[in-house]
Amino acid sequence: MNLTTMNLHDFNINFNLALTELANHSWTTWQPLVSPCFLEHITLPLEFGFLVIFLVQLLRNCMNNITKQNKASNIHPNGMKYGFAYKISLVSTALLFSVHALFLILMLNHEPQCTSKLKAFTSEIIQVLSCGIILIAICKMSKKPNAHFPWILRAWWFFSFLLSIFSTTLHVHFSVENKGIIGIREYADFLGLVSSTCLLVISTRGKTGIVIIATNDSISEPLLEEKNEKHSSEFLRESSPYGKATLLQLITFSWLNPLFAVGYKKPIQLDDIPDVDIKDSAEYLNFSFDDSIRQVKENDGTTNPSIYKAIYLFARKKAAINALFAIINASASYVGPYLITDFVNFLTEKESRGVKSGYLLSLGFLCAKMVETIAQRQWIFGARQLGLRLRAALISHIYKKGLHLSSRSRQSHSGGEIMNYMSVDVQRITDFVWYVNTIWMLPIQISLAVFILHTNLGLGSLAALAATLAVMTLNIPLTKIQKRYQTKIMDAKDNRMKATSEILKNMRTLKLQSWDSEFFKRIESLRNVEYGWLLKSLRQAAFSAFIFWGSPTFISVITFWACMFLGIELTAGRVLSAFATFRMLQDPIFSLPDLLNVMAQGKVSVDRIASFLKKEEIQHDVIEYVSKDKTEFDVVVERGRFSWDPETTIPTLDEIELKVKRGMKVAICGSVGSGKTSILSGILGEIYKQSGNVKISGTKAYVPQSAWILTGNIRDNITFGKEFDEDKYEKTVEACALKKDFELFSGGDLTEIGERGINMSGGQKQRIQIARAVYQDADIYLFDDPFSAVDAHTGTHLFKECLMGILKEKTILFVTHQVEFLPAADLILVMQNGKIAQAGTFEELLKQNIGFELLVGAHSKALESVLMVGNSSKTNLNPIPEGECITYSHSSSELLHTQLDKVQDNSTDNKGNNDGKLVQEEERETGSISKEVYWSYLTTVKGGLLVPIIILAQSSFQILQIASNYWMAWVCPTKADAKPIYDMNFILLIYMALSVAGSFCVLLRAMLVLNCGLWTAQTFFTRMLHNVQRAPMSFFDSTPTGRILNRASTDQSVLDMEMANKIGWCAFSVIQILGTIAVMCQAAWQVFIIFIPVTGICIWYQRYYNPTARELARLAQIQITPILHHFSESLAGAASIRAFDQERRFMSTNLVLLDGFSRPWFHNVSAMEWLSFRLNLLSNFVFAFSLVLLVSLPEGFINPSIAGLAVTYGINLNVLQASVIWNICNAENKMISVERILQYTNIASESPLVIEDCRPPRNWPETGTICFQNLQIRYAENLPSVLKNITCTFPGRKKIGVVGRTGSGKSTLIQAIFRMVEPREGCIIIDNVDICEIGLHDLRSRLSIIPQDPALFDGTVRGNLDPLEQYSDREVWEALDKCQLGHLVRAKEEKLDSPVVENGDNWSAGQRQLFCLGRALLKKSSILVLDEATASVDSATDGVIQDIICEEFNNRTVVTIAHRIHTVIDSDLVLVLSDGRIAEYDEPSKLLEREDSFFYKLIKEYSSRSHSFNNLASQHVHG
């Protein structure tokens, strides 16, 4: 037993001795690497190689010059102007030449540091030769027009900079080690380093700045030899201060000074912000990205290029420059930890070493921090700039793709989903660009850390490396989980935004049907799914934070125990150097999970955008364009076979044969869903062509069935990109019956139109887009049911003055349900089941007796009903002479919109000259973010009780971290031969306990911050959602959807993912810097003296910076909305844009809007760098002062270990001090998102949905009697009443028709019944219940309405008919059968689950209208309001629907506004409104007895117009 114990004891002794010997051996083998000849060993081959390459390149250029010397030059310079960069390069190179020449002279008189004289002399001779050749080359450049320095020159300058750093560092090292005095060589080294740094900065920009002064016009022109830069663009961008900045201004960001001067005096406006540089303009970037895609296509030989490769080609040059700065920054940051051991040793042996060595070390620290500061600011700025460029390039291509999506692709991507691509996904890709430099910084940072640790700890560095790699490896599985979470988050966000976008577009329908609460609950449920994934993602992020803050502890404990095991002495200097290095290692360790997370997010986003960009487009070669002189036909379709779904075997259109001669008028008619719109789409190239030929001769104009109106004024909508020609414009407006409308608008034709034409009636919108087509003066006109939204009189005017008047010489194809216009057509096509069932003139088709007579018969029957009422009144309805006109005109549902527009016009008159402006500029706060916003955010969760706990947790961590470091510095000896105070195991145990406790404080803090942040974000979202839901309709009329979507998407993402951390870090960074200053002051309290004024300067800088940066951030936020809004409008009208060949103009507008966003955003991120650079300089000054102070204090005055600890903390002072201000400013910028969301949590609300004390009976309304008593309605307090003293009663179970001219108040009356507008005076009583005293839900849910604009939602047939799931399948089928859709739905495979895409785009306009009828049939309300319910269906279907309404609503009250007179003529009572008052109200027969009645004139005009048609039709129908 004893023998065994002895053997084990001997074995342990021998093993420890072996390990110690191995450690000592490794230490000695490392030493030659920093030997006197180390520099020559490394640099000599590189120097020689560069010199050879340089000479070869010089010889090649000389040969080229000889061959070109006889060629005449196009430019005859009068003189040259030399730029700042050229002058600096000349001076710096001359300085370098002098330095190396001095070194060579010194070698002749003194012994070189390198023991090999040959190597030392050779190295310096090559340096002198290189500098001399470069100096000559630069001088030669002055005689020639050179825009850029040659690449070989720039590469040499980069190499020279690295060489200077190594040379200076090693010479300083040897000087300190040998205890020598700082000599001429060391001073020359610093001079050479400064020159090399200047040349490095010049090499990154590359431009010489030489300007030729030409003789022809004596204008100075910069010599730009960029292939893709246009002179015109350069001229436009001359106002960019960044583009004109000098080298010094670029380094210090002082080119921003003029902008700060303006912003400090007054709130910055968009016009105050300069343009971006040409290379940052959207037009240039779009072209550049196109070029990258083209290169990928050519290189890979594919039509589907990889977007990853395109992004690489697009970004590689700028990314390489950023990478260079990032590498320099990473390298310079490790100089401090490397010199700490020397500094502690100096303080220990200050008397023997001399004070000059200390000052030299201080200078080394300061130079490294200065290089680090400059490089860091440049790479961060460069990364932001590259992100901006990538954003503009991607958004422009997403927009371009959106304009060319095929119908099938468009249906598979909702507007909200594509909005997410442009806002969230593009943002994530630009975030990745910021992190990408971490990829090449990581290996450099880890290598330098290991090098420094190896220098101090020998083999212990391997343990540190192993521990570092272990921590980094741990992040890989976490990242995979994070990637999955991010995919789920984005999918959930897409679904939420898709639903939100759809609901906002159809708010009027939802409120009228009282479905708004149910639909907003759907958004809440979708948000809850998103919230669940966000919570999982953020909890994992909290665990990652724990790893980040705990990693230095783990790595240091492993390293120190390894050193103890290997017998390596842990002196104070080595420990403190290791601490500083571990803190530096913390950055790459933290960067890795962030990098992997951002890569995961970025890859998901890039894949999503790549998938979108590869989606199917419309066929670009489907139409063959034929010259007008080669054919007499304007439109030819031969054997046409078309389908909306390319993969289906059943075509939408088949066997289409059509030839239209120039000037022909072709009418297309048929039942609902027969293919009328599809045939126009086939001619336009919008539908997939399976076979056949389509030939077009001439330009085309298109008027879709659903009016597409752009936000802007009416004139811009009509001219649509064409130059304004007053004569042509007046004729167009006259022909399209818009004169009267312009008189009603206070702004005339400059009246602003709201989003989607919200403040215009259906008739006005239709006439505006007809005017747009007419103004284009095209050759071929395609009208898709242009008369459905206008009344009979206006329809006749349009047909006569427009189609048969101003366009009489043009080729016109028009779809119509108005049979009275068919006789005038040269050719009529009758569509049936996707085929042309009949074709011919009106007379020919009547003779064929196949099916056309059914349409004609239905129309004739309707006419007879009108004439019969007229005859029963015993009044002779003679035709009105042509010269006579009646006062009725235009759409019958226009008043609400016209008056709403008037309201907006007049209300703005009091504020300023904003005539005709409905949509106001987006709300923008000015000045600092109010304290209420911060308070609201901080106190949302538990009244802010958790905030002190979070601060306490972070403070505890900081105290414990300082305590652990202080403990190690105090107990470790300052010299290697001294013994530690306590046993090393005990020392490390105490250190580990303190550090682990601190790490758990961080975990607690991270969990609390992330949970509170997400909880707050959810609360804010719910508040905003509820407030938007309860907002009155006027809010949605005057607020573009893009504004609300921007808050629900971009701003909400900031609250979800960023806001809590940004606010938290404001406090955490303050705690960190206070801890650092405390440690530094403990070592030398005098530091506090300089710290106070420097802090004051920092605060002054922040206050000077904040006003400008805050307004820039706000403007950038606001400028996102126009991009999204314009894209949304463009998607909705893509077919019209393509038909008018306006893609280029719309893409140009998108680029202009992108530049509008880029300007404030670019200058905002530049402003951040402006501030950070100045704060870093001040921090470096404080650090340098503290070093000088420590050096100057007499020996023994301070403990070297504590002084070393102060330096360890002081190294990061510049980062910490900058981060305090950075975090405060960044948090304030991000707080703008909170401010914007809070704006939408304070919207004025509608009346309550339910008033419990005043609930109507269950069977209310029973009879449906509507009584108006002295009703007055106005849209704002300062405006006149729209309805004035309306007093009448609609008897229960009767049918009431409402008519009147534009602006008379018809639609306002309907809106008043549903309380979309509230009465100012008077009341509306329905079945003895005052509707103003009951809740809105109780009112609207008991009434039914079929609106003019049918709204369908993404989902199923059943979901659209019965969204609240209140009815059985049998009842739904019954409703479908009654509204003529049963057979269509039964023919589909999914039956009631058949899909309905966003906006119901996979159903025709007529079918969508029938869906709305189906909803009313299911609801079975006692009161039904019809607002142009049958405008989009043919006469036959209209007749069937009227019969259904008569049958189903026989004992119910029906209020009708209609363009088709026969739908009103059958009413029991007719109400005629004029200027908001009741003009007439009686039975139709009694009104017709009075020749002076308005209704009499209306019927008289209608019968007159239809008289000739009826005679023509009757002889065929009855004959």
PDB file of N, CA, C and O in Angstrom, residues 1054-1083:
ATOM      1  N   VAL A1054     -40.683  46.870 -34.295  1.00  0.00           N
ATOM      2  CA  VAL A1054     -39.720  47.552 -33.412  1.00  0.00           C
ATOM      3  C   VAL A1054     -40.098  47.297 -31.953  1.00  0.00           C
ATOM      4  O   VAL A1054     -39.235  46.980 -31.123  1.00  0.00           O
ATOM      5  N   LEU A1055     -41.379  47.411 -31.637  1.00  0.00           N
ATOM      6  CA  LEU A1055     -41.818  47.161 -30.263  1.00  0.00           C
ATOM      7  C   LEU A1055     -41.629  45.697 -29.872  1.00  0.00           C
ATOM      8  O   LEU A1055     -41.244  45.392 -28.743  1.00  0.00           O
ATOM      9  N   ASP A1056     -41.902  44.791 -30.801  1.00  0.00           N
ATOM     10  CA  ASP A1056     -41.800  43.357 -30.513  1.00  0.00           C
ATOM     11  C   ASP A1056     -40.363  42.929 -30.234  1.00  0.00           C
ATOM     12  O   ASP A1056     -40.100  42.191 -29.282  1.00  0.00           O
ATOM     13  N   MET A1057     -39.441  43.369 -31.100  1.00  0.00           N
ATOM     14  CA  MET A1057     -38.093  42.789 -31.114  1.00  0.00           C
ATOM     15  C   MET A1057     -36.991  43.696 -30.553  1.00  0.00           C
ATOM     16  O   MET A1057     -35.953  43.209 -30.135  1.00  0.00           O
ATOM     17  N   GLU A1058     -37.184  45.006 -30.590  1.00  0.00           N
ATOM     18  CA  GLU A1058     -36.058  45.905 -30.309  1.00  0.00           C
ATOM     19  C   GLU A1058     -36.249  46.829 -29.123  1.00  0.00           C
ATOM     20  O   GLU A1058     -35.302  47.079 -28.372  1.00  0.00           O
ATOM     21  N   MET A1059     -37.452  47.352 -28.941  1.00  0.00           N
ATOM     22  CA  MET A1059     -37.660  48.493 -28.056  1.00  0.00           C
ATOM     23  C   MET A1059     -37.200  48.232 -26.627  1.00  0.00           C
ATOM     24  O   MET A1059     -36.515  49.068 -26.016  1.00  0.00           O
ATOM     25  N   ALA A1060     -37.542  47.087 -26.084  1.00  0.00           N
ATOM     26  CA  ALA A1060     -37.198  46.803 -24.683  1.00  0.00           C
ATOM     27  C   ALA A1060     -35.688  46.793 -24.489  1.00  0.00           C
ATOM     28  O   ALA A1060     -35.167  47.358 -23.511  1.00  0.00           O
ATOM     29  N   ASN A1061     -34.969  46.160 -25.408  1.00  0.00           N
ATOM     30  CA  ASN A1061     -33.512  46.128 -25.302  1.00  0.00           C
ATOM     31  C   ASN A1061     -32.897  47.513 -25.437  1.00  0.00           C
ATOM     32  O   ASN A1061     -31.929  47.842 -24.753  1.00  0.00           O
ATOM     33  N   LYS A1062     -33.456  48.314 -26.355  1.00  0.00           N
ATOM     34  CA  LYS A1062     -32.909  49.668 -26.562  1.00  0.00           C
ATOM     35  C   LYS A1062     -33.073  50.508 -25.300  1.00  0.00           C
ATOM     36  O   LYS A1062     -32.149  51.196 -24.875  1.00  0.00           O
ATOM     37  N   ILE A1063     -34.254  50.448 -24.701  1.00  0.00           N
ATOM     38  CA  ILE A1063     -34.497  51.196 -23.462  1.00  0.00           C
ATOM     39  C   ILE A1063     -33.614  50.639 -22.340  1.00  0.00           C
ATOM     40  O   ILE A1063     -32.998  51.376 -21.564  1.00  0.00           O
ATOM     41  N   GLY A1064     -33.557  49.307 -22.253  1.00  0.00           N
ATOM     42  CA  GLY A1064     -32.758  48.660 -21.214  1.00  0.00           C
ATOM     43  C   GLY A1064     -31.298  49.056 -21.279  1.00  0.00           C
ATOM     44  O   GLY A1064     -30.676  49.383 -20.259  1.00  0.00           O
ATOM     45  N   TRP A1065     -30.767  49.082 -22.489  1.00  0.00           N
ATOM     46  CA  TRP A1065     -29.340  49.382 -22.634  1.00  0.00           C
ATOM     47  C   TRP A1065     -29.010  50.829 -22.315  1.00  0.00           C
ATOM     48  O   TRP A1065     -27.849  51.152 -22.041  1.00  0.00           O
ATOM     49  N   CYS A1066     -29.999  51.699 -22.382  1.00  0.00           N
ATOM     50  CA  CYS A1066     -29.759  53.077 -21.918  1.00  0.00           C
ATOM     51  C   CYS A1066     -29.315  53.051 -20.458  1.00  0.00           C
ATOM     52  O   CYS A1066     -28.344  53.704 -20.068  1.00  0.00           O
ATOM     53  N   ALA A1067     -30.049  52.276 -19.651  1.00  0.00           N
ATOM     54  CA  ALA A1067     -29.714  52.174 -18.223  1.00  0.00           C
ATOM     55  C   ALA A1067     -28.455  51.335 -18.015  1.00  0.00           C
ATOM     56  O   ALA A1067     -27.572  51.702 -17.227  1.00  0.00           O
ATOM     57  N   PHE A1068     -28.347  50.215 -18.752  1.00  0.00           N
ATOM     58  CA  PHE A1068     -27.222  49.299 -18.529  1.00  0.00           C
ATOM     59  C   PHE A1068     -25.883  49.954 -18.872  1.00  0.00           C
ATOM     60  O   PHE A1068     -24.890  49.758 -18.179  1.00  0.00           O
ATOM     61  N   SER A1069     -25.863  50.723 -19.966  1.00  0.00           N
ATOM     62  CA  SER A1069     -24.600  51.347 -20.378  1.00  0.00           C
ATOM     63  C   SER A1069     -24.183  52.435 -19.386  1.00  0.00           C
ATOM     64  O   SER A1069     -22.993  52.622 -19.129  1.00  0.00           O
ATOM     65  N   VAL A1070     -25.165  53.129 -18.807  1.00  0.00           N
ATOM     66  CA  VAL A1070     -24.855  54.124 -17.758  1.00  0.00           C
ATOM     67  C   VAL A1070     -24.250  53.422 -16.549  1.00  0.00           C
ATOM     68  O   VAL A1070     -23.247  53.882 -15.971  1.00  0.00           O
ATOM     69  N   ILE A1071     -24.844  52.288 -16.164  1.00  0.00           N
ATOM     70  CA  ILE A1071     -24.326  51.509 -15.021  1.00  0.00           C
ATOM     71  C   ILE A1071     -22.898  51.041 -15.298  1.00  0.00           C
ATOM     72  O   ILE A1071     -22.019  51.115 -14.430  1.00  0.00           O
ATOM     73  N   GLN A1072     -22.659  50.578 -16.535  1.00  0.00           N
ATOM     74  CA  GLN A1072     -21.321  50.101 -16.904  1.00  0.00           C
ATOM     75  C   GLN A1072     -20.276  51.212 -16.826  1.00  0.00           C
ATOM     76  O   GLN A1072     -19.193  51.017 -16.279  1.00  0.00           O
ATOM     77  N   ILE A1073     -20.612  52.369 -17.365  1.00  0.00           N
ATOM     78  CA  ILE A1073     -19.614  53.455 -17.389  1.00  0.00           C
ATOM     79  C   ILE A1073     -19.372  53.997 -15.990  1.00  0.00           C
ATOM     80  O   ILE A1073     -18.237  54.383 -15.649  1.00  0.00           O
ATOM     81  N   LEU A1074     -20.400  54.000 -15.142  1.00  0.00           N
ATOM     82  CA  LEU A1074     -20.209  54.428 -13.754  1.00  0.00           C
ATOM     83  C   LEU A1074     -19.258  53.473 -13.036  1.00  0.00           C
ATOM     84  O   LEU A1074     -18.392  53.902 -12.252  1.00  0.00           O
ATOM     85  N   GLY A1075     -19.430  52.187 -13.314  1.00  0.00           N
ATOM     86  CA  GLY A1075     -18.523  51.183 -12.733  1.00  0.00           C
ATOM     87  C   GLY A1075     -17.090  51.384 -13.205  1.00  0.00           C
ATOM     88  O   GLY A1075     -16.137  51.299 -12.416  1.00  0.00           O
ATOM     89  N   THR A1076     -16.924  51.658 -14.491  1.00  0.00           N
ATOM     90  CA  THR A1076     -15.589  51.875 -15.063  1.00  0.00           C
ATOM     91  C   THR A1076     -14.921  53.101 -14.456  1.00  0.00           C
ATOM     92  O   THR A1076     -13.743  53.067 -14.071  1.00  0.00           O
ATOM     93  N   ILE A1077     -15.672  54.191 -14.378  1.00  0.00           N
ATOM     94  CA  ILE A1077     -15.128  55.434 -13.797  1.00  0.00           C
ATOM     95  C   ILE A1077     -14.778  55.221 -12.320  1.00  0.00           C
ATOM     96  O   ILE A1077     -13.751  55.714 -11.831  1.00  0.00           O
ATOM     97  N   ALA A1078     -15.594  54.455 -11.608  1.00  0.00           N
ATOM     98  CA  ALA A1078     -15.331  54.175 -10.192  1.00  0.00           C
ATOM     99  C   ALA A1078     -13.991  53.449 -10.030  1.00  0.00           C
ATOM    100  O   ALA A1078     -13.192  53.788  -9.141  1.00  0.00           O
ATOM    101  N   VAL A1079     -13.763  52.464 -10.890  1.00  0.00           N
ATOM    102  CA  VAL A1079     -12.504  51.703 -10.823  1.00  0.00           C
ATOM    103  C   VAL A1079     -11.322  52.612 -11.148  1.00  0.00           C
ATOM    104  O   VAL A1079     -10.278  52.582 -10.468  1.00  0.00           O
ATOM    105  N   MET A1080     -11.480  53.441 -12.206  1.00  0.00           N
ATOM    106  CA  MET A1080     -10.383  54.330 -12.607  1.00  0.00           C
ATOM    107  C   MET A1080     -10.096  55.374 -11.530  1.00  0.00           C
ATOM    108  O   MET A1080      -8.936  55.707 -11.265  1.00  0.00           O
ATOM    109  N   CYS A1081     -11.156  55.902 -10.907  1.00  0.00           N
ATOM    110  CA  CYS A1081     -10.966  56.911  -9.869  1.00  0.00           C
ATOM    111  C   CYS A1081     -10.349  56.309  -8.605  1.00  0.00           C
ATOM    112  O   CYS A1081      -9.641  56.988  -7.852  1.00  0.00           O
ATOM    113  N   GLN A1082     -10.637  55.033  -8.383  1.00  0.00           N
ATOM    114  CA  GLN A1082     -10.061  54.360  -7.212  1.00  0.00           C
ATOM    115  C   GLN A1082      -8.548  54.248  -7.348  1.00  0.00           C
ATOM    116  O   GLN A1082      -7.806  54.314  -6.372  1.00  0.00           O
ATOM    117  N   ALA A1083      -8.110  54.092  -8.625  1.00  0.00           N
ATOM    118  CA  ALA A1083      -6.672  54.021  -8.888  1.00  0.00           C
ATOM    119  C   ALA A1083      -6.059  55.420  -8.861  1.00  0.00           C
ATOM    120  O   ALA A1083      -4.965  55.616  -8.330  1.00  0.00           O
TER     121      ALA A1083
END
